[in-house]
Short mmCIF file of C-alpha atoms and ligand atoms in Angstrom, two decimals:
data_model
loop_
_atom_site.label_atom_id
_atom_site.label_comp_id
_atom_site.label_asym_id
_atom_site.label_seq_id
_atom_site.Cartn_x
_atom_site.Cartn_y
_atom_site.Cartn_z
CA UNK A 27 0.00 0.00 0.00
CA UNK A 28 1.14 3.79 -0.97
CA UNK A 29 0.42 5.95 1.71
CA UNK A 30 -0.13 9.83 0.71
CA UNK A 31 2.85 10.77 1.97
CA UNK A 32 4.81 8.78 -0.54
CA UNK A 33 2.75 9.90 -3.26
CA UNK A 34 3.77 13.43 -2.55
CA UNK A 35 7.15 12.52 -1.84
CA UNK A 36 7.23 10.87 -5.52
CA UNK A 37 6.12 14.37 -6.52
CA UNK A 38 8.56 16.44 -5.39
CA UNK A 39 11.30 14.03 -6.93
CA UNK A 40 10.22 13.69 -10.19
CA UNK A 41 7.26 16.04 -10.50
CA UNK A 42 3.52 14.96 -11.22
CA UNK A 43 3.34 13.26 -14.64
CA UNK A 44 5.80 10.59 -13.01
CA UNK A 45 4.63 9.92 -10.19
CA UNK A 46 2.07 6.82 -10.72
CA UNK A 47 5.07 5.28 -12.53
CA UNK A 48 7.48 5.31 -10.00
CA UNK A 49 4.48 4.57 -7.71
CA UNK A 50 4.51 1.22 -9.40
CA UNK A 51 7.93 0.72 -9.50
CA UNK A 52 8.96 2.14 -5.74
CA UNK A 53 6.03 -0.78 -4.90
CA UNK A 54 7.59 -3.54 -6.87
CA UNK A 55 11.01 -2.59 -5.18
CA UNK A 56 9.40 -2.41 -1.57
CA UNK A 57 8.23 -5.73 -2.34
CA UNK A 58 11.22 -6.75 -3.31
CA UNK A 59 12.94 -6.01 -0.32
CA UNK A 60 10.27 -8.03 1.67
CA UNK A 61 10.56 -10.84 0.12
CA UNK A 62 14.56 -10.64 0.63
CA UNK A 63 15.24 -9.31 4.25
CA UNK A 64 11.54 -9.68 6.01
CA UNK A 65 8.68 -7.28 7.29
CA UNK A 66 9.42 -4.09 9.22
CA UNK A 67 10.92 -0.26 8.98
CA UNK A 68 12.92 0.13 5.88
CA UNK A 69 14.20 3.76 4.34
CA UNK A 70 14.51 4.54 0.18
CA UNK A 71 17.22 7.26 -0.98
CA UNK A 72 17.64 7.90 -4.56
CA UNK A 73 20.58 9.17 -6.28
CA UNK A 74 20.19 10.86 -10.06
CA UNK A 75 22.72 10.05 -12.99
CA UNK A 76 23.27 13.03 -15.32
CA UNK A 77 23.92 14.60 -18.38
CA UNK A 78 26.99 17.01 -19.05
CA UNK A 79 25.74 19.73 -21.39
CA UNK A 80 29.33 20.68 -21.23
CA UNK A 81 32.29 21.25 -19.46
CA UNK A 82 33.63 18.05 -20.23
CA UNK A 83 36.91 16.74 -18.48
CA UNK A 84 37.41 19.55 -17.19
CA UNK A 85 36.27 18.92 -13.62
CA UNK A 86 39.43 17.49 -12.69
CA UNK A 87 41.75 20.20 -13.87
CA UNK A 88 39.95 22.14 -11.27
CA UNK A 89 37.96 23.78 -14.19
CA UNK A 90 34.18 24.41 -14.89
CA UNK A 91 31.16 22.11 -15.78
CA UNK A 92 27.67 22.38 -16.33
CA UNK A 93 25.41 18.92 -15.83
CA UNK A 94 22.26 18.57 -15.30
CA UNK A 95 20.28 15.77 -13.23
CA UNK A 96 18.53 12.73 -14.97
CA UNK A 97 15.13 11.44 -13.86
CA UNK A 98 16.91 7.93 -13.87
CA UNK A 99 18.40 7.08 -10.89
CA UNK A 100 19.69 4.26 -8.34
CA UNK A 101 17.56 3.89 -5.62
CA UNK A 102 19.01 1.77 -3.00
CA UNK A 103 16.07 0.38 0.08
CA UNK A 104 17.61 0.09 3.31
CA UNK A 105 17.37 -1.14 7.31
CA UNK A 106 19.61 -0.63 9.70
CA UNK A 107 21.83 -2.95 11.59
CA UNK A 108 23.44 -3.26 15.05
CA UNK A 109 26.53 -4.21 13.83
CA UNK A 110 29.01 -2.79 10.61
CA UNK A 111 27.74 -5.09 8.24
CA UNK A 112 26.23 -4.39 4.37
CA UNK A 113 24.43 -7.02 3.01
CA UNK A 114 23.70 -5.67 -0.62
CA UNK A 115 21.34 -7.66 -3.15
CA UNK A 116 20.38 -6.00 -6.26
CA UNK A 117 17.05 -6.05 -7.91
CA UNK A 118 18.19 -7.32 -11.50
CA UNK A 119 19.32 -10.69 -11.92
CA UNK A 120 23.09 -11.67 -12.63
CA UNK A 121 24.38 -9.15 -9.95
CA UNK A 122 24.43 -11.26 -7.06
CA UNK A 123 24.47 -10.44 -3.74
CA UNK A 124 27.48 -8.75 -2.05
CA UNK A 125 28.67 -8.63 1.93
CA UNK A 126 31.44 -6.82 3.34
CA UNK A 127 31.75 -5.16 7.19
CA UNK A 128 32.57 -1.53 7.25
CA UNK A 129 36.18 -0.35 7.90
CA UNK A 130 38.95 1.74 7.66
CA UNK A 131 40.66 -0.13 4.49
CA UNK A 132 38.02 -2.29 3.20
CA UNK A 133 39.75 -5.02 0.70
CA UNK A 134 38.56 -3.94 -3.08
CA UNK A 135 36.50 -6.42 -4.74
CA UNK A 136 37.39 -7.59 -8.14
CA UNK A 137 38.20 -4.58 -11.11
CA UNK A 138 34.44 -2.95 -12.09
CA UNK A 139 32.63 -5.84 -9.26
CA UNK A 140 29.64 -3.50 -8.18
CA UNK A 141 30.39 -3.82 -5.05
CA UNK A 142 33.30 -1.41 -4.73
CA UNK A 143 30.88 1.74 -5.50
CA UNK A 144 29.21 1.19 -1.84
CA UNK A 145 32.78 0.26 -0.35
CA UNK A 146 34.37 3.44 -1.37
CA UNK A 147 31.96 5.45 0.57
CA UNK A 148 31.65 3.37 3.34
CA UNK A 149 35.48 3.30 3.80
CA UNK A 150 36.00 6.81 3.11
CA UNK A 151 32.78 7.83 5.98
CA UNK A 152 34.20 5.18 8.33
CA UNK A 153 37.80 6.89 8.28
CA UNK A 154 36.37 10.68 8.79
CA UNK A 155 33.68 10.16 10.68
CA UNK A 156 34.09 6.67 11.97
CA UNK A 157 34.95 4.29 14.25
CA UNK A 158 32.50 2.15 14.23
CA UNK A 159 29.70 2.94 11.73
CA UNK A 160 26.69 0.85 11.34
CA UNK A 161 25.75 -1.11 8.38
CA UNK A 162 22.90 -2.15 6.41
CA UNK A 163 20.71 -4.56 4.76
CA UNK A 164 20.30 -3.15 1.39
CA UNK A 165 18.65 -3.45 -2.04
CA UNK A 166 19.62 -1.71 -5.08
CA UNK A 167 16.83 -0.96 -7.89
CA UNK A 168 18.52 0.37 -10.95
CA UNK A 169 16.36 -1.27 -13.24
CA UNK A 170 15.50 0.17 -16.68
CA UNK A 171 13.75 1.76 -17.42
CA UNK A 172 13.76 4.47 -14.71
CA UNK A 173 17.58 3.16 -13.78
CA UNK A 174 21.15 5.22 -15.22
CA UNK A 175 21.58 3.22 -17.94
CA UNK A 176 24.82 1.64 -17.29
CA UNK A 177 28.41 2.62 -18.67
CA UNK A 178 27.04 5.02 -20.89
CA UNK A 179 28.52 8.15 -19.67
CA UNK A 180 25.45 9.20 -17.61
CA UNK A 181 27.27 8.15 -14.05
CA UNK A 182 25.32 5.40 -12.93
CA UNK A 183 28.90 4.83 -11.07
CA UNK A 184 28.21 7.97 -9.21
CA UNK A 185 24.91 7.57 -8.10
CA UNK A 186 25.18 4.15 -6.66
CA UNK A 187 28.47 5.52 -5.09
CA UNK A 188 26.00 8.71 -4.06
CA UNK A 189 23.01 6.86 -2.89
CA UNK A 190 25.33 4.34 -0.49
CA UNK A 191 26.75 8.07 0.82
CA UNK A 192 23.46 9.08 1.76
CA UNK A 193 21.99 5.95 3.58
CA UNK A 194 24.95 6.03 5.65
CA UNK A 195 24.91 9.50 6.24
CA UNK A 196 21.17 9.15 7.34
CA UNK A 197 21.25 5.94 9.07
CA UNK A 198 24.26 7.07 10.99
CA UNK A 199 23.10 10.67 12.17
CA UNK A 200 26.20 12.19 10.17
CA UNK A 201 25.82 15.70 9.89
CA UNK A 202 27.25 15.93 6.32
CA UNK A 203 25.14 17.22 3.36
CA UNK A 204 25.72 19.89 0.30
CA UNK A 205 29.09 20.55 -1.16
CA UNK A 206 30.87 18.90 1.36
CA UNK A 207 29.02 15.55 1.29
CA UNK A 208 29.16 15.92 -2.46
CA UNK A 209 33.38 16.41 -2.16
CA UNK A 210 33.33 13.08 0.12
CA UNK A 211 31.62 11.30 -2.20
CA UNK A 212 34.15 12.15 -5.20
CA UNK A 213 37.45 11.19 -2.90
CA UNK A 214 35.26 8.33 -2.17
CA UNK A 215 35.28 6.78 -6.00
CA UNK A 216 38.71 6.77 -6.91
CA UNK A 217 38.21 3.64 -4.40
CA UNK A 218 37.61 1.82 -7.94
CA UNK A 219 40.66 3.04 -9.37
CA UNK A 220 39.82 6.28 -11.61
CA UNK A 221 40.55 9.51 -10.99
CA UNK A 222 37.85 11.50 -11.72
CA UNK A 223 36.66 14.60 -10.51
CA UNK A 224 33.62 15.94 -8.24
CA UNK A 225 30.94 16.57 -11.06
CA UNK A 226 28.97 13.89 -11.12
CA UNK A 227 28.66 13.55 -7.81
CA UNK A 228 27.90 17.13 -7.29
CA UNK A 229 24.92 17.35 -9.66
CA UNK A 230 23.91 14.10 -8.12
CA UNK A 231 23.37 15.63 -4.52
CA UNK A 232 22.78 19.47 -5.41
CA UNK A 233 20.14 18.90 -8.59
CA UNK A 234 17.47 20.71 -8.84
CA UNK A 235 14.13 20.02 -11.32
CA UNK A 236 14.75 21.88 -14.40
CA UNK A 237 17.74 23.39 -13.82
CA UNK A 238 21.73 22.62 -14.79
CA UNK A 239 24.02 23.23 -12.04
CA UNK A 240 26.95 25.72 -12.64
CA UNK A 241 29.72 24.27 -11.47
CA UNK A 242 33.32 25.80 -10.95
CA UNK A 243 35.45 22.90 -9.41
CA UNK A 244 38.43 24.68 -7.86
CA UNK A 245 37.55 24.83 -4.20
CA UNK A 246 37.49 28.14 -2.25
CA UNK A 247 40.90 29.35 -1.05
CA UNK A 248 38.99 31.02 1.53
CA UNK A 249 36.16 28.79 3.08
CA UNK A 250 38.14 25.16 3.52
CA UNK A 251 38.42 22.48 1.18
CA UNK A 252 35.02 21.89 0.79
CA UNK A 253 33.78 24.77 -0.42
CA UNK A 254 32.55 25.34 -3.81
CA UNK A 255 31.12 28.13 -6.03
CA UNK A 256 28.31 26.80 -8.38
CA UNK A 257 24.50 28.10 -9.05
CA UNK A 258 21.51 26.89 -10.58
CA UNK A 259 21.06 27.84 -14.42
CA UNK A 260 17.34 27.47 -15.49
CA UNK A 261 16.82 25.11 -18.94
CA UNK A 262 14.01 24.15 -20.73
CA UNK A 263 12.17 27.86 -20.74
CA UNK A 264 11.78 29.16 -24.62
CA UNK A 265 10.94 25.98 -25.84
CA UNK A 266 13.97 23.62 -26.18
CA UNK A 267 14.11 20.23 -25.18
CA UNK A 268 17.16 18.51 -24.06
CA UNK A 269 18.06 14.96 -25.52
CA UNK A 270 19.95 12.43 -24.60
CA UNK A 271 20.33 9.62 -27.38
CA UNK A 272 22.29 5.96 -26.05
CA UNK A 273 24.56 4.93 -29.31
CA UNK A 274 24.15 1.39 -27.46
CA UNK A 275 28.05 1.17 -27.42
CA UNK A 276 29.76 0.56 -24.37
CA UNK A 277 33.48 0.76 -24.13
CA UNK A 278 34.45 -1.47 -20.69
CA UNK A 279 37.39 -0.84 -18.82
CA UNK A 280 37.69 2.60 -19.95
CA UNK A 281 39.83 3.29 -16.86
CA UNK A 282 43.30 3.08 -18.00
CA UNK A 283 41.87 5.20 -20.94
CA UNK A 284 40.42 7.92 -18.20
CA UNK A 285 43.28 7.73 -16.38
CA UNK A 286 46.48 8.24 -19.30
CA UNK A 287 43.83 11.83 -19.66
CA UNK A 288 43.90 13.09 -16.31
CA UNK A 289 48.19 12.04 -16.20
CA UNK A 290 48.20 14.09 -19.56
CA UNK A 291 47.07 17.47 -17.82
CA UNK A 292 49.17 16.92 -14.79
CA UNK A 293 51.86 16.37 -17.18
CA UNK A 294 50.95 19.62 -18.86
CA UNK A 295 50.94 20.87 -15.06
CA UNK A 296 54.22 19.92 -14.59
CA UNK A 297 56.00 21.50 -17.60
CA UNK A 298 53.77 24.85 -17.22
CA UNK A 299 55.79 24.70 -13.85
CA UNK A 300 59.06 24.36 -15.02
CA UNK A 301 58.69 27.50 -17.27
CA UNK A 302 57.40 29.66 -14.21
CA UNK A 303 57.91 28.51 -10.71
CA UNK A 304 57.38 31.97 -9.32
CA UNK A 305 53.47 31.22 -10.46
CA UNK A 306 52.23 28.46 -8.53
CA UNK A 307 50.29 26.21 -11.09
CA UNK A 308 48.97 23.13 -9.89
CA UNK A 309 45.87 22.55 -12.11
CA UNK A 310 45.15 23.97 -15.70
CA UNK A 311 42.84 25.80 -14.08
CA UNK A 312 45.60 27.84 -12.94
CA UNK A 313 46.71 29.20 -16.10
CA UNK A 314 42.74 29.65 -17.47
CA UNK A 315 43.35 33.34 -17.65
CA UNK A 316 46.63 32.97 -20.06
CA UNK A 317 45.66 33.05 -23.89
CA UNK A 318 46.34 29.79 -25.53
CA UNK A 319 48.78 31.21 -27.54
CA UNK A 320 51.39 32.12 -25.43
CA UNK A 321 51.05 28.43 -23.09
CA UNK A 322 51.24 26.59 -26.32
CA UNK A 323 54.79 26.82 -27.56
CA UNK A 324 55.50 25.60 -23.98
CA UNK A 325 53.69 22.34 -24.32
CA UNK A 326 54.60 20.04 -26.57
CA UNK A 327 52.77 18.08 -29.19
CA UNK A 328 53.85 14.64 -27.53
CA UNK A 329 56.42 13.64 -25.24
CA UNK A 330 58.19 10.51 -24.22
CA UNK A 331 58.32 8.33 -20.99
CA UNK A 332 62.49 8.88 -21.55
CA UNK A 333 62.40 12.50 -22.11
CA UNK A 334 59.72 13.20 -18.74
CA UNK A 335 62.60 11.08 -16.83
CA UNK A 336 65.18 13.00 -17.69
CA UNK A 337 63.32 16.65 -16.63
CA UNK A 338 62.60 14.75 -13.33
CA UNK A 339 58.84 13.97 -13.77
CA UNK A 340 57.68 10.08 -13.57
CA UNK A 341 54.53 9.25 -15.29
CA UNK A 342 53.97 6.62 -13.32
CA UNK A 343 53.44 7.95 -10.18
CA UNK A 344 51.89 11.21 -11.50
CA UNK A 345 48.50 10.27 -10.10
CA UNK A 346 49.35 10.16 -6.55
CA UNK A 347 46.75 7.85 -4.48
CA UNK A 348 45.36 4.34 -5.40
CA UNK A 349 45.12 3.83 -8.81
CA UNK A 350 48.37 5.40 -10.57
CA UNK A 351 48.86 4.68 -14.26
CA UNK A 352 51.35 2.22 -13.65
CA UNK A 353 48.51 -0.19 -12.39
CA UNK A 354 45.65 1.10 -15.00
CA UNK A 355 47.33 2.91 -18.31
CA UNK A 356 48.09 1.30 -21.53
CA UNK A 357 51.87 0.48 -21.78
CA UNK A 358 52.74 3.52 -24.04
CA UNK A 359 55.78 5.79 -23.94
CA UNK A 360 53.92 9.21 -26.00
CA UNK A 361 51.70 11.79 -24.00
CA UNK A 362 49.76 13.82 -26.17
CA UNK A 363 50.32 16.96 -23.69
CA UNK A 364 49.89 19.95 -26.08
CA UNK A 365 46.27 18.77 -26.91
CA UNK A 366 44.98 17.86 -24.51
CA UNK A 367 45.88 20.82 -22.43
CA UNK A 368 44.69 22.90 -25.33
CA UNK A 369 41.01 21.01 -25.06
CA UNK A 370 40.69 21.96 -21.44
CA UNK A 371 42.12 24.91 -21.90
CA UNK A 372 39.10 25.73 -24.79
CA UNK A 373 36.13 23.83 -22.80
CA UNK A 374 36.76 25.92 -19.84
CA UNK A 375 36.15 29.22 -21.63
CA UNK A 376 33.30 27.49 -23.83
CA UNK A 377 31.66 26.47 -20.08
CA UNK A 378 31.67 30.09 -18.90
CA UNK A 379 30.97 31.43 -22.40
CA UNK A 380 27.33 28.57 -22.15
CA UNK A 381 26.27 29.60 -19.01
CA UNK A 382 26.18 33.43 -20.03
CA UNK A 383 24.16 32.45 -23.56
CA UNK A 384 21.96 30.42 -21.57
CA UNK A 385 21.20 33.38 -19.08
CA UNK A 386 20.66 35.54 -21.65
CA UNK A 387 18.53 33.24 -23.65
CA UNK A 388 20.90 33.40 -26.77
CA UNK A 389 20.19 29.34 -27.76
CA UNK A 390 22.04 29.78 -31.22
CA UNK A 391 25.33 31.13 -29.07
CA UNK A 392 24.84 27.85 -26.69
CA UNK A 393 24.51 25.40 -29.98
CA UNK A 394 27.60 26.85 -31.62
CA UNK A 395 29.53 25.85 -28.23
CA UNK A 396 28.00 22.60 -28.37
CA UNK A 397 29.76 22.14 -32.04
CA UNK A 398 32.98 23.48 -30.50
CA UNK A 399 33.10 21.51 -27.21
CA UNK A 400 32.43 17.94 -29.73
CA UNK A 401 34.93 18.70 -32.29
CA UNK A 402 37.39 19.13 -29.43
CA UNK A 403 36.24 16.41 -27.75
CA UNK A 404 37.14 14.41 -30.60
CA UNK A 405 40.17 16.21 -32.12
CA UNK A 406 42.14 17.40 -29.28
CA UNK A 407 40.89 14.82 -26.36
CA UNK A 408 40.12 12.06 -28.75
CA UNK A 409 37.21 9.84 -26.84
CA UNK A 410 34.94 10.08 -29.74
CA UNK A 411 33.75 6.83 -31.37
CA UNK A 412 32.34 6.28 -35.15
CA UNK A 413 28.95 5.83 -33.74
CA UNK A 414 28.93 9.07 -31.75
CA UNK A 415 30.52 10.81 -34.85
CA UNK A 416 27.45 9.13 -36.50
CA UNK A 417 24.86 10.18 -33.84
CA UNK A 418 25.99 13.78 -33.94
CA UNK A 419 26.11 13.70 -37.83
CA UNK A 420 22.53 12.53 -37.98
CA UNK A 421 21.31 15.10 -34.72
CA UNK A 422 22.90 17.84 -36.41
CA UNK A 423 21.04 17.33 -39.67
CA UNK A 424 18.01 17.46 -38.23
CA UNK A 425 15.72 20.72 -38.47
CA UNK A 426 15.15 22.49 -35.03
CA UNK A 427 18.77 21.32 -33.25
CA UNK A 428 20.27 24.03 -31.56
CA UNK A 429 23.49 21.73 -30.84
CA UNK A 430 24.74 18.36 -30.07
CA UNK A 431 27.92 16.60 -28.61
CA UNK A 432 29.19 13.63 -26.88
CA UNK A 433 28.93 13.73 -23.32
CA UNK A 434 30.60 11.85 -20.38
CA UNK A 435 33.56 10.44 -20.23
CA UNK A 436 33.79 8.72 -23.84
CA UNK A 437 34.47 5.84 -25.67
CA UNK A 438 31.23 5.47 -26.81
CA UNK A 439 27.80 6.33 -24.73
CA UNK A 440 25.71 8.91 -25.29
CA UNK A 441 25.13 12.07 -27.41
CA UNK A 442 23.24 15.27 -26.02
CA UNK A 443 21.52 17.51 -28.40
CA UNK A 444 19.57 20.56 -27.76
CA UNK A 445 16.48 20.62 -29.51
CA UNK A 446 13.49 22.97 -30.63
CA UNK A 447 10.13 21.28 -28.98
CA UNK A 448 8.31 20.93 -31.79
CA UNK A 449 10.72 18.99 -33.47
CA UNK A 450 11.30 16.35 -30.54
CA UNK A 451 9.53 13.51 -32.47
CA UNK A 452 10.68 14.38 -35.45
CA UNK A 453 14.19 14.52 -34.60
CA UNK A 454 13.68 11.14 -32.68
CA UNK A 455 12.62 8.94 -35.79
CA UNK A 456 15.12 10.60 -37.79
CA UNK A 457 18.05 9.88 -35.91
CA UNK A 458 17.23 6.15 -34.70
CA UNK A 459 16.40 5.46 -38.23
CA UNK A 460 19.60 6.95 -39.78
CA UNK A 461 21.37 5.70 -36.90
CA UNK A 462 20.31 1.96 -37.87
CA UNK A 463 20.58 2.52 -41.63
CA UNK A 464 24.44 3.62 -40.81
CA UNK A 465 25.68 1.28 -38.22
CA UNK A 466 23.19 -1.51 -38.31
CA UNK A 467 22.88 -0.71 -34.14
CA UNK A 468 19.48 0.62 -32.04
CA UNK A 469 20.14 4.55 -30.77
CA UNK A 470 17.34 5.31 -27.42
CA UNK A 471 16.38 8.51 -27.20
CA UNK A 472 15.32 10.33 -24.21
CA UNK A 473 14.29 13.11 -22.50
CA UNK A 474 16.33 14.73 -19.71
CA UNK A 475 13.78 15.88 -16.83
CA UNK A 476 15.62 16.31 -14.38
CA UNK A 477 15.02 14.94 -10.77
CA UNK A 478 15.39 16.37 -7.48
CA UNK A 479 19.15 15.85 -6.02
CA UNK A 480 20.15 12.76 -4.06
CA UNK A 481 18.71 11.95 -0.75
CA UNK A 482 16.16 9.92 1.50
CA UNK A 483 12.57 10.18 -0.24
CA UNK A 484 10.13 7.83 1.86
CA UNK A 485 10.80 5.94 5.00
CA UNK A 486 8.27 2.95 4.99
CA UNK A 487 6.53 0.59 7.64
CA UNK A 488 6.40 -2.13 6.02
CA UNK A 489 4.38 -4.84 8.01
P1 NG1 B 19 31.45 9.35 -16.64
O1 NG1 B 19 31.01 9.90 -17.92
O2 NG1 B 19 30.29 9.04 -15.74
O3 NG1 B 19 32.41 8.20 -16.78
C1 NG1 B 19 33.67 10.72 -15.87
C2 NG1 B 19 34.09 11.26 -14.51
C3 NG1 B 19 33.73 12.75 -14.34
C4 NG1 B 19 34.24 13.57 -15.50
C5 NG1 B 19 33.76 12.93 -16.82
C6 NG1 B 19 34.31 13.62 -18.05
C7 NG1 B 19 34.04 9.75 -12.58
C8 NG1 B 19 33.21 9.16 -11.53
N1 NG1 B 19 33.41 10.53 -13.46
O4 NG1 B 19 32.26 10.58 -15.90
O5 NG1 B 19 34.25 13.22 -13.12
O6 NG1 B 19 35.64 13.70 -15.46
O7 NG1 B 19 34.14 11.56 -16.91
O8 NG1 B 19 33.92 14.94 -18.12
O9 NG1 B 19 35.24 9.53 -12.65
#
């Protein structure tokens, strides 16, 4: 039985039209959870995946991003226990069910084993605001359709990693929330070995309906490190829809991939350095303000393992922490610095260069940095595929997009285009049909409304 209460909570998450959907499926899922751990009290947080209108790999340069929140989440059902136990199941078949007690260093399952998105957080919690955190009996629900589709650049990762954050949070009375909860949760993933930045799990916490979240990742210098500047932008008003379209291809073990990127900036970092010490760079973001022009003859195209030895800088243990690229990057000797730097370098300015066309309602500014941020996506940070080159090809050609461009990490996933309303169906058949008729694979197309940010939505008696 739904009691009022959840109806309205289902409201305020993911607005009216959705709510006797997830009604259905939030009852299938409290059944679930029944049926696996017994009658009796049992909480449900939810925790959005997103879209990255753009801004992309730039969050950990220390740069600026603008997501927005997905109505397709992870919801993860949970009861408390006495002792430091998780006992995770998962509502989708072939995941199996997972058990670990919480700790300080909690042993990493396997490479990509689900698992390790609920042990980085619980680790990470248990070391700042342990000893001696309780666990949980849990159940995951990430089920299409209303789950993140998986490993398609949307950061289903993130939200499982977010959701476990928050039921621990809750369940543990830890006064954490907002930017800082949101910075825990990013330390907390590179538990499974990449080292991303905060984004995802920023927009995952701070979302708000209809809105993209402004995002500048450098941390305050003056309010501690867990302060951030971002603000809501409004989308959607003037008649523009924003689509998300799944090329179906999914790249696994992009890790080593992700991770040879981020030791490319730092690299960058590290020979910007060299040519001014007096300036104290330790992100891209540092030298943001600096035209292009004058930081490119000090980068080079590509440099070798040898040559990085020599000037005193080790690629392999560039990326300090867990997962450095000697465990998880191809064996090559070249890093592409100049390029990449130069792509980062670009994005950040296109971010800051969105946000004001979006404010000021100037949608044929915001598509022609959507055709920028792709084309250096693909030419300067090369994580394009031939089906996204396809999918934006297609999206592109059809009358009524403002703009479209791979988003998330890359290596296949998803396109984002920006859309006149009227031509939402229109541009839907067009591109799933070309799509097909070029690649012989099935493009989804959907909608992003967002959802309310990350967080407990309906505590339930069950009896
Ligand atoms: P996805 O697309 O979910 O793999 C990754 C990183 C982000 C960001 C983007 C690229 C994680 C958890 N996420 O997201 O921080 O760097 O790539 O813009 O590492």
């Amino acid at each position: 039985m739904l009691t009022m209460d959840m109806i309205s909570a289902l409201r305020q998450t993911y607005g009216a039209a959705a709510e006797a959907a997830q009604a259905a499926r939030y009852r299938r899922a409290l059944d679930a959870f029944k049926e696996r751990y017994g009658p009796g009290q049992v909480c449900v947080f939810h925790a959005p995946g997103r879209v990255n209108l753009i801004g992309e790999h730039t969050d950990y340069n220390h740069g600026f991003v603008l997501p927005m929140a997905l109505d397709k989440d992870v919801l993860l059902l949970a009861r408390p226990r006495d002792d430091g136990a998780v006992r995770l199941s998962n509502i989708e078949e072939g995941y199996g069910d997972r058990r670990f007690d919480i700790a300080q260093d909690i042993p990493r399952a396997s490479l990509g084993d689900w698992a390790n998105y609920a042990q980085g957080p619980a680790q990470l919690l248990e070391q700042e605001y342990g000893p001696g955190l309780s666990g949980f009996d849990g159940l995951v629900d990430g089920a299409p359709p209303f789950g993140v589709p998986r490993g398609a650049g949307l950061s289903s990762s993130s939200a499982l990693t977010v959701a476990t954050a928050v039921a621990l949070v809750a369940l543990n009375d830890i006064d954490l929330a907002g930017p800082e909860l949101a910075d825990a949760c990013g330390r907390a993933e590179w538990y499974v070995g990449t080292r991303g930045g905060i984004m995802d799990q920023f927009i995952s916490i701070l979302a708000r309906r209809d809105h993209a979240l402004f995002l500048d990742c450098r941390p305050r210098a003056d309010g501690g490190a867990n302060a951030y500047d971002y603000r809501h932008v409004s989308i959607g008003a003037g008649g523009y829809a924003v689509l998300v379209v799944d090329s179906g291809v999914r790249h696994h073990n992009t890790g080593p991939l992700f991770n040879r990127r981020v030791a490319e900036g730092r690299i960058g970092v590290r020979l910007l350095q060299r040519h001014q010490p007096e300036a104290s760079i330790t992100h891209l973001r540092d030298v943001q303000v600096v035209p292009w022009a004058e930081l490119e003859p000090l980068l080079p195209e590509v440099i070798h393992r040898d040559e990085l030895l020599r000037l005193g800088i080790d690629p392999d243990t560039i990326l300090d922490g867990p997962a450095g690229p000697t465990s998880a990057t191809p064996d090559t000797d070249r890093f592409y610095v100049r390029r990449r730097c130069r792509h980062v370098h670009s994005e950040n300015r296109r971010v800051l260069a969105s946000v004001e066309a979006l404010e000021a309602g100037d949608m044929a500014a915001f598509g022609r940095l959507l055709a920028q941020a792709h084309a250096s996506a693909r030419d300067d940070y090369e994580i394009s595929t031939p089906e996204i080159e396809a999918l934006v090809d297609l999206a592109n050609g059809v009358p009524g997009t403002v703009g479209a461009r791979l988003t998330g990490a890359g290596w296949g996933g998803c396109i984002v285009a920006v859309v006149a309303q009227e031509q939402v169906a229109a541009f839907a058949q067009a591109v799933t049909r070309g799509y097909r008729q070029r690649t012989g694979l099935t493009a989804t197309v959907f909608p992003c409304q967002s959802a309310a940010g990350a967080g407990l939505v309906y505590r339930s008696d069950m009896g």
